[in-house]
PDB file of C-alpha atoms in Angstrom:
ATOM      1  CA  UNK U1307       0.000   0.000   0.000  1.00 56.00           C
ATOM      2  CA  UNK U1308       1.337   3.202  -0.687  1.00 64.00           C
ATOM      3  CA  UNK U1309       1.025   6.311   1.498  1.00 65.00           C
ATOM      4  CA  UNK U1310       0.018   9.793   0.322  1.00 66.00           C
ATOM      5  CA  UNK U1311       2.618  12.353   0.622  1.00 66.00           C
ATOM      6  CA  UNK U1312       2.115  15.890   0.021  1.00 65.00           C
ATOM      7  CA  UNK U1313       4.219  17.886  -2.664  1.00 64.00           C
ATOM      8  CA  UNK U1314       6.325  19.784  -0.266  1.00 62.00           C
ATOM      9  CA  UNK U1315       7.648  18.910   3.332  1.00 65.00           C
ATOM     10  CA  UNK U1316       9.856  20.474   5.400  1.00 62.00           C
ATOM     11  CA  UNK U1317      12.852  18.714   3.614  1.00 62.00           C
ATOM     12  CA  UNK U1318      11.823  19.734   0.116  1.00 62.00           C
ATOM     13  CA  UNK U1319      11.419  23.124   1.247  1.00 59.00           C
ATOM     14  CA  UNK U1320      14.614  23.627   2.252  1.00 65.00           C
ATOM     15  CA  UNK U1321      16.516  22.347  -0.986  1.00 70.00           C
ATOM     16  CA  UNK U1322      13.952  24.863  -3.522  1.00 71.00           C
ATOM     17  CA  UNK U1323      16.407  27.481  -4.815  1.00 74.00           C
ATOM     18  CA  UNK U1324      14.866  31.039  -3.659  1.00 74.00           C
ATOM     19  CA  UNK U1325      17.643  33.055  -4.873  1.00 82.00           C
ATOM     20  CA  UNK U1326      16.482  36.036  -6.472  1.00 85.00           C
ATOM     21  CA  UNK U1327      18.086  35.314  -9.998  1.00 87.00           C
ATOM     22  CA  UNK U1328      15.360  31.923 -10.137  1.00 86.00           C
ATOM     23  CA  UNK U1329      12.599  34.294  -9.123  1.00 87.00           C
ATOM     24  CA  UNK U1330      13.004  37.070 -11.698  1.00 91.00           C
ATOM     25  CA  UNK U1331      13.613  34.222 -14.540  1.00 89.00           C
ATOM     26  CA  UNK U1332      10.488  32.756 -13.689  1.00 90.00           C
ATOM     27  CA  UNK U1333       8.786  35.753 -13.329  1.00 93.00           C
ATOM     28  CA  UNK U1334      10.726  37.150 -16.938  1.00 94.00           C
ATOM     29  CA  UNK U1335       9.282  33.716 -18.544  1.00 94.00           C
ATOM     30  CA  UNK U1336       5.426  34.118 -16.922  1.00 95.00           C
ATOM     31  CA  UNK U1337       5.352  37.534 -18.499  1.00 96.00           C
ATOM     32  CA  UNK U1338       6.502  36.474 -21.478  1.00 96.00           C
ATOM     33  CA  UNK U1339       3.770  33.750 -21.332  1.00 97.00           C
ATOM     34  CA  UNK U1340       1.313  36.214 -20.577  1.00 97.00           C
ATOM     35  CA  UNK U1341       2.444  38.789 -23.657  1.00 97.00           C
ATOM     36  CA  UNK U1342       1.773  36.231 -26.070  1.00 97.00           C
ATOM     37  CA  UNK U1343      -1.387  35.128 -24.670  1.00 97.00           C
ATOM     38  CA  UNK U1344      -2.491  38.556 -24.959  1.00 97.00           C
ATOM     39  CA  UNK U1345      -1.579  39.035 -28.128  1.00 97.00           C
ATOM     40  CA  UNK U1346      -2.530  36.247 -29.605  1.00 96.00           C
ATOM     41  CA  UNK U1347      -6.310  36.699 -28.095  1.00 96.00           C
ATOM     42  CA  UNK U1348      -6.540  40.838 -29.378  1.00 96.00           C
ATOM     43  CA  UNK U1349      -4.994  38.731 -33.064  1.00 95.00           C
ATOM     44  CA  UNK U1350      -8.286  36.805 -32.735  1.00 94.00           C
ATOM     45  CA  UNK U1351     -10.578  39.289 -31.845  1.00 93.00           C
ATOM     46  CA  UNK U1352      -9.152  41.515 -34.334  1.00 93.00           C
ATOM     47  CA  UNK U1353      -9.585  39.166 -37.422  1.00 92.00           C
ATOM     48  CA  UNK U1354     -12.857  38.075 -35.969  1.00 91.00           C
ATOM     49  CA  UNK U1355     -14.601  41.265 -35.479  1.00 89.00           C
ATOM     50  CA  UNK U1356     -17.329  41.178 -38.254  1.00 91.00           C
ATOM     51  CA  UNK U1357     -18.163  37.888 -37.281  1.00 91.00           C
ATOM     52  CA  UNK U1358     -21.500  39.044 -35.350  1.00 90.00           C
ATOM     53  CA  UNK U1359     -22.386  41.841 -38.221  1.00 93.00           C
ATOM     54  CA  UNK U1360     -22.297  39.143 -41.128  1.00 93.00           C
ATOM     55  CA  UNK U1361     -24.213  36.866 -38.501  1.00 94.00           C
ATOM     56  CA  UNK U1362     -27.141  39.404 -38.206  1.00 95.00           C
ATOM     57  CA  UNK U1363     -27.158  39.397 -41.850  1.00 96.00           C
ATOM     58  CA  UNK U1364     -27.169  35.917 -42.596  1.00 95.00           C
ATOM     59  CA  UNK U1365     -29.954  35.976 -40.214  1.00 96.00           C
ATOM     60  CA  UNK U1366     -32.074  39.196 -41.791  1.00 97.00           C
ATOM     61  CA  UNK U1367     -31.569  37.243 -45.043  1.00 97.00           C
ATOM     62  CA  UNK U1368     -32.823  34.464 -44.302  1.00 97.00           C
ATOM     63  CA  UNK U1369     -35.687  35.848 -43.013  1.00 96.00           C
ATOM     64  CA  UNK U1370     -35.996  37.277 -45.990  1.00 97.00           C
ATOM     65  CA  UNK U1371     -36.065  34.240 -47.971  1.00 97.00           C
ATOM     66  CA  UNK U1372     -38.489  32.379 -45.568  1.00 96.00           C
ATOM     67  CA  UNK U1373     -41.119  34.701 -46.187  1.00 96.00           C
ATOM     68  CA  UNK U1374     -40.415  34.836 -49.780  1.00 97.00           C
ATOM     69  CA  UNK U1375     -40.595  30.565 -49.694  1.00 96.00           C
ATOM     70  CA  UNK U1376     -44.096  31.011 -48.470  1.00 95.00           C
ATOM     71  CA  UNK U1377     -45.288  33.440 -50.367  1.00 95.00           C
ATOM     72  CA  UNK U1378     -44.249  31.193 -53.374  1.00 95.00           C
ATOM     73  CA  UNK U1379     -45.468  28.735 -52.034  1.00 93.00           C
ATOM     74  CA  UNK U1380     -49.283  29.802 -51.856  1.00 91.00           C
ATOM     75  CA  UNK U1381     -48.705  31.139 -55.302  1.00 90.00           C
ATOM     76  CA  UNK U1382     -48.148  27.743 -56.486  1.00 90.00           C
ATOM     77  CA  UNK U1383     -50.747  25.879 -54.412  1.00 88.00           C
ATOM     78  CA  UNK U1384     -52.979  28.618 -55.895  1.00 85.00           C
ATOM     79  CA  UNK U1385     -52.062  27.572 -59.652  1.00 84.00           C
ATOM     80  CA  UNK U1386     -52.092  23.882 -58.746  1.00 85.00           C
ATOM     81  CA  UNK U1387     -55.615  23.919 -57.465  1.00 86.00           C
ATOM     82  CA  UNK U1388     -57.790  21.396 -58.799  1.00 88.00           C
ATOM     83  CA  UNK U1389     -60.437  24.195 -60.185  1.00 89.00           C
ATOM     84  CA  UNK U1390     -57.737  25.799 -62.219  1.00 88.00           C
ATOM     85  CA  UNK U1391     -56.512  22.845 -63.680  1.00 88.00           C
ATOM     86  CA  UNK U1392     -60.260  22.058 -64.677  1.00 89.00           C
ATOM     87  CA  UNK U1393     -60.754  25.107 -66.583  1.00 91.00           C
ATOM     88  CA  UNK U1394     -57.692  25.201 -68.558  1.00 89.00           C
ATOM     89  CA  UNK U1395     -58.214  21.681 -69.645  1.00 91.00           C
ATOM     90  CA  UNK U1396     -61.622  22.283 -70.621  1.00 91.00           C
ATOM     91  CA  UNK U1397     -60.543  25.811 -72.516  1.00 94.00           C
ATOM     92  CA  UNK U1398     -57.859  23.228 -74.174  1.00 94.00           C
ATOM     93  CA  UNK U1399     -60.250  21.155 -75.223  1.00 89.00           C
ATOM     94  CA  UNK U1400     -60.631  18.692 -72.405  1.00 89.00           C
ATOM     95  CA  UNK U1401     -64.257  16.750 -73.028  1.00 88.00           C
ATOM     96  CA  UNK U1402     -65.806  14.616 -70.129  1.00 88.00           C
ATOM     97  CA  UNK U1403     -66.122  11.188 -70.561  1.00 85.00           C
ATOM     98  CA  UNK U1404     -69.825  10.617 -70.326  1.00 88.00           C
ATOM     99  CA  UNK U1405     -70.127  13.631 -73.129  1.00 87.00           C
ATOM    100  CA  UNK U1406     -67.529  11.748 -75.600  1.00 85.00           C
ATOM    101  CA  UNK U1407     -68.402   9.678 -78.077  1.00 86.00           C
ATOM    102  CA  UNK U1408     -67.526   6.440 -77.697  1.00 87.00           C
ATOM    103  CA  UNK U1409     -66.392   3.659 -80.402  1.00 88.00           C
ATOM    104  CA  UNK U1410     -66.480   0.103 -79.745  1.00 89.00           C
ATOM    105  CA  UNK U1411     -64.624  -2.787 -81.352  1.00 90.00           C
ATOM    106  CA  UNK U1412     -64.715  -6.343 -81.241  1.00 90.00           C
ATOM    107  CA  UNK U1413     -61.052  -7.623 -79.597  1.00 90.00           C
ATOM    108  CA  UNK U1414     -59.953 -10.777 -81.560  1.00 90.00           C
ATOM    109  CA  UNK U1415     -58.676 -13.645 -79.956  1.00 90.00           C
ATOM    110  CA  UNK U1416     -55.365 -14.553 -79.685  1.00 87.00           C
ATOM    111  CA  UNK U1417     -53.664 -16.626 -82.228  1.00 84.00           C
ATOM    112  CA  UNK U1418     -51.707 -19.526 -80.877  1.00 80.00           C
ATOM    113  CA  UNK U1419     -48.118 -19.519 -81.787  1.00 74.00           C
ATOM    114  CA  UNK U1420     -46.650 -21.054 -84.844  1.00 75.00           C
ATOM    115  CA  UNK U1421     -45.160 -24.326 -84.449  1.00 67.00           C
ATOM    116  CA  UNK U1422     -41.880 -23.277 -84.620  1.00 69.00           C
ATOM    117  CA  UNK U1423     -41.524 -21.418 -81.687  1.00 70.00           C
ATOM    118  CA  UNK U1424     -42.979 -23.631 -79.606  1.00 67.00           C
ATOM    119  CA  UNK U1425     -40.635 -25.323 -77.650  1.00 70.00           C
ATOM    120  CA  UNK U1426     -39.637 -29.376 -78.156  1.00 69.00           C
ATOM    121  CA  UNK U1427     -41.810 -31.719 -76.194  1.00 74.00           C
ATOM    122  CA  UNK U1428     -40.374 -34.723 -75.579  1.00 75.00           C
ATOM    123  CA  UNK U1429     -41.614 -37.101 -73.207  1.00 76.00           C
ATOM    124  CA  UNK U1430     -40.731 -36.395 -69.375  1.00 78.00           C
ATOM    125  CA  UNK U1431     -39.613 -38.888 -66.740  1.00 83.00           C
ATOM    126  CA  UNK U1432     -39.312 -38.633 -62.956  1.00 83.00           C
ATOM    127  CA  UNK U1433     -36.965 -40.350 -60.965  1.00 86.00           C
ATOM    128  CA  UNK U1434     -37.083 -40.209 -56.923  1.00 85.00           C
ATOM    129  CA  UNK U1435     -34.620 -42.207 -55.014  1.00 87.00           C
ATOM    130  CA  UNK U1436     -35.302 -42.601 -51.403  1.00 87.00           C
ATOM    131  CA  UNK U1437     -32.431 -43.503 -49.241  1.00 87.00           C
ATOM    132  CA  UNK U1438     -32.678 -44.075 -45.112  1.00 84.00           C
ATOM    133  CA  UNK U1439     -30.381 -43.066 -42.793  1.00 77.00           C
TER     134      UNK U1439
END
């Protein structure tokens, strides 16, 4: 079993170099961290400042086009409507079927097929074998 022991004890605080030359490199490299984290985050805001403009467009647009879907949309359920079609097939020259005249002919039968193409018949056998297991 092992046994927890914290990150710094008396022991391990005495041997951590304090001097004042460790201090101000750490402190040198921290700020140096820091500088770069700053600038890179004002880079990104910078190149990404018309993000939220072109968003509210994008949006405005496509409210735009939403409205302008369903307004084309009714226009064309409109022209589609059965009553519409009606009419311009009768102006076109559409006549009902109980008004047409009709014509009737007799339907021949079929013909059977020449003896050519009918297939060979030759006699036809069956075999079955049966065997127990």
């Amino acid at each position: 079993m092992t046994h927890f022991r914290p990150p710094f004890t008396l022991d391990t605080l005495s041997t951590l170099d304090t001097s004042v030359s460790t201090w101000r490199g750490r402190a040198v490299r921290y700020l140096l961290i820091y500088l770069a984290l700053l600038v890179t985050l004002v880079s990104v805001r910078a190149l990404t400042y018309d993000v939220r403009k072109n968003l509210r467009d994008a949006q405005f647009r496509e409210g735009q086009l939403i409205s302008q879907r369903d307004s084309l949309s009714l226009d064309v359920q409109s022209l589609e409507s059965l009553q519409r079609v009606r009419n311009w097939a009768f102006a076109n020259g559409m006549r009902r079927f109980a008004e047409a005249t009709k014509v009737t002919q007799d339907i021949a039968p079929p013909r059977p097929p020449a003896a050519s193409m009918l297939p060979p018949t030759s006699p036809r056998t069956v075999e079955v074998k049966i065997q127990w297991k």
